[in-house]
mmCIF file of N, CA and C in Angstrom:
data_model
loop_
_atom_site.group_PDB
_atom_site.id
_atom_site.type_symbol
_atom_site.label_atom_id
_atom_site.label_comp_id
_atom_site.label_asym_id
_atom_site.label_seq_id
_atom_site.Cartn_x
_atom_site.Cartn_y
_atom_site.Cartn_z
ATOM 1 N N UNK A 44 17.238 22.218 -22.589
ATOM 2 C CA UNK A 44 18.242 21.273 -22.995
ATOM 3 C C UNK A 44 19.202 21.000 -21.843
ATOM 4 N N UNK A 45 19.725 19.804 -21.836
ATOM 5 C CA UNK A 45 20.628 19.404 -20.771
ATOM 6 C C UNK A 45 22.069 19.762 -21.111
ATOM 7 N N UNK A 46 22.821 20.032 -20.046
ATOM 8 C CA UNK A 46 24.245 20.276 -20.225
ATOM 9 C C UNK A 46 24.923 19.001 -20.720
ATOM 10 N N UNK A 47 26.005 19.192 -21.471
ATOM 11 C CA UNK A 47 26.824 18.087 -21.955
ATOM 12 C C UNK A 47 28.168 18.166 -21.239
ATOM 13 N N UNK A 48 28.600 17.055 -20.677
ATOM 14 C CA UNK A 48 29.890 16.974 -20.001
ATOM 15 C C UNK A 48 30.811 16.118 -20.858
ATOM 16 N N UNK A 49 31.996 16.625 -21.086
ATOM 17 C CA UNK A 49 33.002 15.924 -21.878
ATOM 18 C C UNK A 49 34.193 15.609 -20.982
ATOM 19 N N UNK A 50 34.669 14.378 -21.062
ATOM 20 C CA UNK A 50 35.927 13.992 -20.443
ATOM 21 C C UNK A 50 36.800 13.500 -21.591
ATOM 22 N N UNK A 51 37.789 14.325 -21.961
ATOM 23 C CA UNK A 51 38.646 14.026 -23.112
ATOM 24 C C UNK A 51 40.071 13.801 -22.619
ATOM 25 N N UNK A 52 40.563 12.591 -22.829
ATOM 26 C CA UNK A 52 41.909 12.231 -22.379
ATOM 27 C C UNK A 52 42.830 12.056 -23.578
ATOM 28 N N UNK A 53 43.975 12.729 -23.503
ATOM 29 C CA UNK A 53 44.958 12.705 -24.574
ATOM 30 C C UNK A 53 46.223 12.050 -24.049
ATOM 31 N N UNK A 54 46.643 10.998 -24.723
ATOM 32 C CA UNK A 54 47.899 10.319 -24.405
ATOM 33 C C UNK A 54 48.925 10.783 -25.432
ATOM 34 N N UNK A 55 49.963 11.472 -24.950
ATOM 35 C CA UNK A 55 50.963 12.087 -25.814
ATOM 36 C C UNK A 55 52.099 11.111 -26.078
ATOM 37 N N UNK A 56 52.585 11.108 -27.324
ATOM 38 C CA UNK A 56 53.743 10.287 -27.675
ATOM 39 C C UNK A 56 54.976 10.815 -26.943
ATOM 40 N N UNK A 57 55.874 9.907 -26.606
ATOM 41 C CA UNK A 57 57.132 10.290 -25.960
ATOM 42 C C UNK A 57 57.853 11.332 -26.811
ATOM 43 N N UNK A 58 58.369 12.344 -26.138
ATOM 44 C CA UNK A 58 59.121 13.387 -26.824
ATOM 45 C C UNK A 58 58.296 14.582 -27.275
ATOM 46 N N UNK A 59 56.964 14.501 -27.157
ATOM 47 C CA UNK A 59 56.098 15.588 -27.614
ATOM 48 C C UNK A 59 55.315 16.246 -26.473
ATOM 49 N N UNK A 60 55.585 15.868 -25.240
ATOM 50 C CA UNK A 60 54.791 16.350 -24.099
ATOM 51 C C UNK A 60 54.763 17.872 -24.023
ATOM 52 N N UNK A 61 55.911 18.521 -24.067
ATOM 53 C CA UNK A 61 55.941 19.975 -23.925
ATOM 54 C C UNK A 61 55.225 20.675 -25.071
ATOM 55 N N UNK A 62 55.437 20.186 -26.266
ATOM 56 C CA UNK A 62 54.800 20.786 -27.439
ATOM 57 C C UNK A 62 53.270 20.648 -27.377
ATOM 58 N N UNK A 63 52.800 19.459 -27.053
ATOM 59 C CA UNK A 63 51.352 19.250 -26.960
ATOM 60 C C UNK A 63 50.782 20.025 -25.775
ATOM 61 N N UNK A 64 51.490 20.043 -24.662
ATOM 62 C CA UNK A 64 51.028 20.803 -23.494
ATOM 63 C C UNK A 64 50.835 22.281 -23.846
ATOM 64 N N UNK A 65 51.776 22.863 -24.579
ATOM 65 C CA UNK A 65 51.635 24.260 -24.994
ATOM 66 C C UNK A 65 50.402 24.467 -25.860
ATOM 67 N N UNK A 66 50.107 23.508 -26.728
ATOM 68 C CA UNK A 66 48.903 23.602 -27.562
ATOM 69 C C UNK A 66 47.633 23.450 -26.710
ATOM 70 N N UNK A 67 47.691 22.597 -25.701
ATOM 71 C CA UNK A 67 46.560 22.452 -24.782
ATOM 72 C C UNK A 67 46.284 23.767 -24.054
ATOM 73 N N UNK A 68 47.335 24.447 -23.622
ATOM 74 C CA UNK A 68 47.177 25.736 -22.946
ATOM 75 C C UNK A 68 46.549 26.776 -23.871
ATOM 76 N N UNK A 69 46.986 26.802 -25.129
ATOM 77 C CA UNK A 69 46.407 27.739 -26.099
ATOM 78 C C UNK A 69 44.921 27.451 -26.313
ATOM 79 N N UNK A 70 44.588 26.161 -26.440
ATOM 80 C CA UNK A 70 43.185 25.780 -26.633
ATOM 81 C C UNK A 70 42.354 26.174 -25.415
ATOM 82 N N UNK A 71 42.880 25.914 -24.245
ATOM 83 C CA UNK A 71 42.189 26.257 -22.999
ATOM 84 C C UNK A 71 41.883 27.760 -22.955
ATOM 85 N N UNK A 72 42.884 28.574 -23.226
ATOM 86 C CA UNK A 72 42.726 30.031 -23.174
ATOM 87 C C UNK A 72 41.714 30.514 -24.210
ATOM 88 N N UNK A 73 41.857 30.056 -25.449
ATOM 89 C CA UNK A 73 40.965 30.502 -26.528
ATOM 90 C C UNK A 73 39.530 30.056 -26.293
ATOM 91 N N UNK A 74 39.357 28.861 -25.770
ATOM 92 C CA UNK A 74 37.997 28.373 -25.514
ATOM 93 C C UNK A 74 37.311 29.244 -24.472
ATOM 94 N N UNK A 75 38.020 29.575 -23.405
ATOM 95 C CA UNK A 75 37.440 30.446 -22.380
ATOM 96 C C UNK A 75 37.135 31.834 -22.927
ATOM 97 N N UNK A 76 37.950 32.312 -23.834
ATOM 98 C CA UNK A 76 37.761 33.657 -24.386
ATOM 99 C C UNK A 76 36.673 33.736 -25.447
ATOM 100 N N UNK A 77 36.581 32.715 -26.297
ATOM 101 C CA UNK A 77 35.791 32.863 -27.516
ATOM 102 C C UNK A 77 34.580 31.948 -27.666
ATOM 103 N N UNK A 78 34.407 30.973 -26.786
ATOM 104 C CA UNK A 78 33.322 30.010 -26.997
ATOM 105 C C UNK A 78 32.141 30.257 -26.070
ATOM 106 N N UNK A 79 31.022 30.576 -26.692
ATOM 107 C CA UNK A 79 29.769 30.747 -25.974
ATOM 108 C C UNK A 79 29.294 29.387 -25.474
ATOM 109 N N UNK A 80 28.713 29.376 -24.299
ATOM 110 C CA UNK A 80 28.128 28.142 -23.780
ATOM 111 C C UNK A 80 29.085 27.249 -23.031
ATOM 112 N N UNK A 81 30.325 27.694 -22.873
ATOM 113 C CA UNK A 81 31.316 26.913 -22.139
ATOM 114 C C UNK A 81 31.179 27.240 -20.651
ATOM 115 N N UNK A 82 30.699 26.293 -19.885
ATOM 116 C CA UNK A 82 30.513 26.475 -18.447
ATOM 117 C C UNK A 82 31.788 26.104 -17.699
ATOM 118 N N UNK A 83 32.430 25.054 -18.128
ATOM 119 C CA UNK A 83 33.658 24.554 -17.497
ATOM 120 C C UNK A 83 34.565 24.004 -18.585
ATOM 121 N N UNK A 84 35.861 24.279 -18.468
ATOM 122 C CA UNK A 84 36.836 23.768 -19.429
ATOM 123 C C UNK A 84 38.160 23.698 -18.690
ATOM 124 N N UNK A 85 38.341 22.633 -17.940
ATOM 125 C CA UNK A 85 39.491 22.499 -17.050
ATOM 126 C C UNK A 85 40.456 21.441 -17.567
ATOM 127 N N UNK A 86 41.732 21.773 -17.513
ATOM 128 C CA UNK A 86 42.787 20.876 -17.960
ATOM 129 C C UNK A 86 43.436 20.212 -16.752
ATOM 130 N N UNK A 87 43.644 18.900 -16.851
ATOM 131 C CA UNK A 87 44.233 18.111 -15.768
ATOM 132 C C UNK A 87 45.393 17.286 -16.310
ATOM 133 N N UNK A 88 46.367 17.013 -15.421
ATOM 134 C CA UNK A 88 47.474 16.132 -15.753
ATOM 135 C C UNK A 88 47.310 14.865 -14.928
ATOM 136 N N UNK A 89 47.517 13.730 -15.553
ATOM 137 C CA UNK A 89 47.445 12.445 -14.857
ATOM 138 C C UNK A 89 48.626 12.343 -13.891
ATOM 139 N N UNK A 90 48.351 12.062 -12.623
ATOM 140 C CA UNK A 90 49.418 12.009 -11.621
ATOM 141 C C UNK A 90 50.307 10.781 -11.775
ATOM 142 N N UNK A 91 49.834 9.771 -12.482
ATOM 143 C CA UNK A 91 50.640 8.559 -12.647
ATOM 144 C C UNK A 91 51.219 8.416 -14.057
ATOM 145 N N UNK A 92 50.919 9.369 -14.936
ATOM 146 C CA UNK A 92 51.412 9.298 -16.309
ATOM 147 C C UNK A 92 51.655 10.722 -16.807
ATOM 148 N N UNK A 93 52.911 11.132 -16.836
ATOM 149 C CA UNK A 93 53.235 12.512 -17.213
ATOM 150 C C UNK A 93 52.914 12.841 -18.664
ATOM 151 N N UNK A 94 52.628 11.845 -19.476
ATOM 152 C CA UNK A 94 52.289 12.055 -20.879
ATOM 153 C C UNK A 94 50.790 11.980 -21.154
ATOM 154 N N UNK A 95 50.003 12.131 -20.110
ATOM 155 C CA UNK A 95 48.551 12.029 -20.264
ATOM 156 C C UNK A 95 47.868 13.252 -19.647
ATOM 157 N N UNK A 96 46.989 13.870 -20.439
ATOM 158 C CA UNK A 96 46.242 15.051 -20.008
ATOM 159 C C UNK A 96 44.755 14.811 -20.234
ATOM 160 N N UNK A 97 43.939 15.439 -19.404
ATOM 161 C CA UNK A 97 42.496 15.284 -19.524
ATOM 162 C C UNK A 97 41.806 16.632 -19.400
ATOM 163 N N UNK A 98 40.928 16.916 -20.337
ATOM 164 C CA UNK A 98 40.008 18.051 -20.226
ATOM 165 C C UNK A 98 38.707 17.545 -19.625
ATOM 166 N N UNK A 99 38.186 18.270 -18.648
ATOM 167 C CA UNK A 99 36.836 18.044 -18.145
ATOM 168 C C UNK A 99 36.059 19.302 -18.514
ATOM 169 N N UNK A 100 35.042 19.104 -19.325
ATOM 170 C CA UNK A 100 34.311 20.234 -19.901
ATOM 171 C C UNK A 100 32.825 20.114 -19.581
ATOM 172 N N UNK A 101 32.187 21.260 -19.426
ATOM 173 C CA UNK A 101 30.731 21.293 -19.342
ATOM 174 C C UNK A 101 30.251 22.362 -20.309
ATOM 175 N N UNK A 102 29.314 21.957 -21.155
ATOM 176 C CA UNK A 102 28.742 22.839 -22.169
ATOM 177 C C UNK A 102 27.248 22.994 -21.916
ATOM 178 N N UNK A 103 26.722 24.169 -22.231
ATOM 179 C CA UNK A 103 25.295 24.420 -22.018
ATOM 180 C C UNK A 103 24.429 23.418 -22.765
ATOM 181 N N UNK A 104 24.852 23.054 -23.978
ATOM 182 C CA UNK A 104 24.083 22.095 -24.771
ATOM 183 C C UNK A 104 24.940 21.557 -25.920
ATOM 184 N N UNK A 105 24.414 20.588 -26.607
ATOM 185 C CA UNK A 105 25.129 19.946 -27.704
ATOM 186 C C UNK A 105 25.411 20.918 -28.848
ATOM 187 N N UNK A 106 24.495 21.818 -29.122
ATOM 188 C CA UNK A 106 24.679 22.752 -30.227
ATOM 189 C C UNK A 106 25.907 23.635 -30.008
ATOM 190 N N UNK A 107 26.080 24.128 -28.777
ATOM 191 C CA UNK A 107 27.225 24.991 -28.500
ATOM 192 C C UNK A 107 28.527 24.196 -28.462
ATOM 193 N N UNK A 108 28.469 22.948 -28.039
ATOM 194 C CA UNK A 108 29.644 22.079 -28.111
ATOM 195 C C UNK A 108 30.026 21.856 -29.574
ATOM 196 N N UNK A 109 29.047 21.586 -30.408
ATOM 197 C CA UNK A 109 29.313 21.372 -31.837
ATOM 198 C C UNK A 109 29.903 22.626 -32.473
ATOM 199 N N UNK A 110 29.438 23.789 -32.064
ATOM 200 C CA UNK A 110 29.976 25.044 -32.585
ATOM 201 C C UNK A 110 31.446 25.201 -32.178
ATOM 202 N N UNK A 111 31.772 24.836 -30.950
ATOM 203 C CA UNK A 111 33.160 24.870 -30.467
ATOM 204 C C UNK A 111 34.073 24.073 -31.403
ATOM 205 N N UNK A 112 33.591 22.932 -31.856
ATOM 206 C CA UNK A 112 34.396 22.049 -32.699
ATOM 207 C C UNK A 112 34.624 22.606 -34.098
ATOM 208 N N UNK A 113 33.904 23.660 -34.459
ATOM 209 C CA UNK A 113 34.085 24.292 -35.769
ATOM 210 C C UNK A 113 34.955 25.546 -35.699
ATOM 211 N N UNK A 114 35.274 25.976 -34.501
ATOM 212 C CA UNK A 114 36.048 27.216 -34.320
ATOM 213 C C UNK A 114 37.487 27.030 -34.784
ATOM 214 N N UNK A 115 38.084 28.119 -35.240
ATOM 215 C CA UNK A 115 39.444 28.084 -35.767
ATOM 216 C C UNK A 115 40.456 27.616 -34.723
ATOM 217 N N UNK A 116 40.306 28.049 -33.476
ATOM 218 C CA UNK A 116 41.273 27.641 -32.453
ATOM 219 C C UNK A 116 41.198 26.136 -32.175
ATOM 220 N N UNK A 117 40.023 25.555 -32.289
ATOM 221 C CA UNK A 117 39.889 24.115 -32.093
ATOM 222 C C UNK A 117 40.505 23.353 -33.269
ATOM 223 N N UNK A 118 40.193 23.786 -34.481
ATOM 224 C CA UNK A 118 40.755 23.137 -35.674
ATOM 225 C C UNK A 118 42.278 23.261 -35.690
ATOM 226 N N UNK A 119 42.792 24.422 -35.284
ATOM 227 C CA UNK A 119 44.229 24.637 -35.233
ATOM 228 C C UNK A 119 44.870 23.676 -34.230
ATOM 229 N N UNK A 120 44.235 23.509 -33.083
ATOM 230 C CA UNK A 120 44.737 22.573 -32.070
ATOM 231 C C UNK A 120 44.827 21.160 -32.645
ATOM 232 N N UNK A 121 43.774 20.716 -33.283
ATOM 233 C CA UNK A 121 43.738 19.363 -33.852
ATOM 234 C C UNK A 121 44.872 19.180 -34.853
ATOM 235 N N UNK A 122 45.089 20.173 -35.702
ATOM 236 C CA UNK A 122 46.158 20.041 -36.700
ATOM 237 C C UNK A 122 47.546 20.071 -36.058
ATOM 238 N N UNK A 123 47.719 20.858 -34.996
ATOM 239 C CA UNK A 123 49.038 20.977 -34.353
ATOM 240 C C UNK A 123 49.445 19.717 -33.590
ATOM 241 N N UNK A 124 48.471 18.940 -33.110
ATOM 242 C CA UNK A 124 48.817 17.740 -32.336
ATOM 243 C C UNK A 124 48.809 16.468 -33.184
ATOM 244 N N UNK A 125 48.439 16.611 -34.440
ATOM 245 C CA UNK A 125 48.400 15.447 -35.331
ATOM 246 C C UNK A 125 49.761 14.752 -35.360
ATOM 247 N N UNK A 126 49.744 13.451 -35.241
ATOM 248 C CA UNK A 126 50.942 12.601 -35.222
ATOM 249 C C UNK A 126 51.811 12.782 -33.975
ATOM 250 N N UNK A 127 51.285 13.480 -32.963
ATOM 251 C CA UNK A 127 52.036 13.687 -31.729
ATOM 252 C C UNK A 127 51.360 13.030 -30.532
ATOM 253 N N UNK A 128 50.258 12.342 -30.790
ATOM 254 C CA UNK A 128 49.549 11.667 -29.704
ATOM 255 C C UNK A 128 49.396 10.180 -30.024
ATOM 256 N N UNK A 129 49.384 9.397 -28.949
ATOM 257 C CA UNK A 129 49.165 7.953 -29.085
ATOM 258 C C UNK A 129 47.693 7.599 -29.011
ATOM 259 N N UNK A 130 46.913 8.470 -28.421
ATOM 260 C CA UNK A 130 45.502 8.149 -28.300
ATOM 261 C C UNK A 130 44.687 9.312 -27.785
ATOM 262 N N UNK A 131 43.399 9.266 -28.098
ATOM 263 C CA UNK A 131 42.441 10.262 -27.652
ATOM 264 C C UNK A 131 41.152 9.524 -27.308
ATOM 265 N N UNK A 132 40.712 9.690 -26.089
ATOM 266 C CA UNK A 132 39.451 9.098 -25.648
ATOM 267 C C UNK A 132 38.512 10.226 -25.264
ATOM 268 N N UNK A 133 37.314 10.238 -25.853
ATOM 269 C CA UNK A 133 36.336 11.256 -25.537
ATOM 270 C C UNK A 133 35.072 10.589 -25.034
ATOM 271 N N UNK A 134 34.720 10.916 -23.807
ATOM 272 C CA UNK A 134 33.467 10.447 -23.228
ATOM 273 C C UNK A 134 32.508 11.621 -23.158
ATOM 274 N N UNK A 135 31.341 11.469 -23.770
ATOM 275 C CA UNK A 135 30.317 12.504 -23.769
ATOM 276 C C UNK A 135 29.230 12.064 -22.802
ATOM 277 N N UNK A 136 28.982 12.873 -21.794
ATOM 278 C CA UNK A 136 28.093 12.486 -20.702
ATOM 279 C C UNK A 136 26.949 13.475 -20.531
ATOM 280 N N UNK A 137 25.861 12.971 -20.012
ATOM 281 C CA UNK A 137 24.718 13.793 -19.639
ATOM 282 C C UNK A 137 24.374 13.446 -18.197
ATOM 283 N N UNK A 138 24.352 14.457 -17.347
ATOM 284 C CA UNK A 138 24.080 14.225 -15.933
ATOM 285 C C UNK A 138 22.652 13.727 -15.740
ATOM 286 N N UNK A 139 22.527 12.685 -14.923
ATOM 287 C CA UNK A 139 21.209 12.158 -14.589
ATOM 288 C C UNK A 139 20.625 12.929 -13.422
ATOM 289 N N UNK A 140 19.373 13.212 -13.513
ATOM 290 C CA UNK A 140 18.672 13.896 -12.413
ATOM 291 C C UNK A 140 18.144 12.834 -11.462
ATOM 292 N N UNK A 141 18.742 12.787 -10.291
ATOM 293 C CA UNK A 141 18.367 11.767 -9.319
ATOM 294 C C UNK A 141 17.733 12.411 -8.109
#
């Protein structure tokens, strides 16, 4: 099976940056600790928009990515940021063998 690469960008509502950032840090830590199949899970801040963060993730396969989405730390993150973001863009990619 091919690795799955995720580029997930979160645009935070004004006034919630610190709160959402803290939740992003918790998710980052828990994912590295508890999720099998996580090859890369890096958090980035947009240099031109202080209210925008991006995860770049690499997963061994779709099944392990799907399992990540069922974990308590992931569900908790989703509930904690509800109504605190303006947008979420998720790009799911598969590397081409060239």
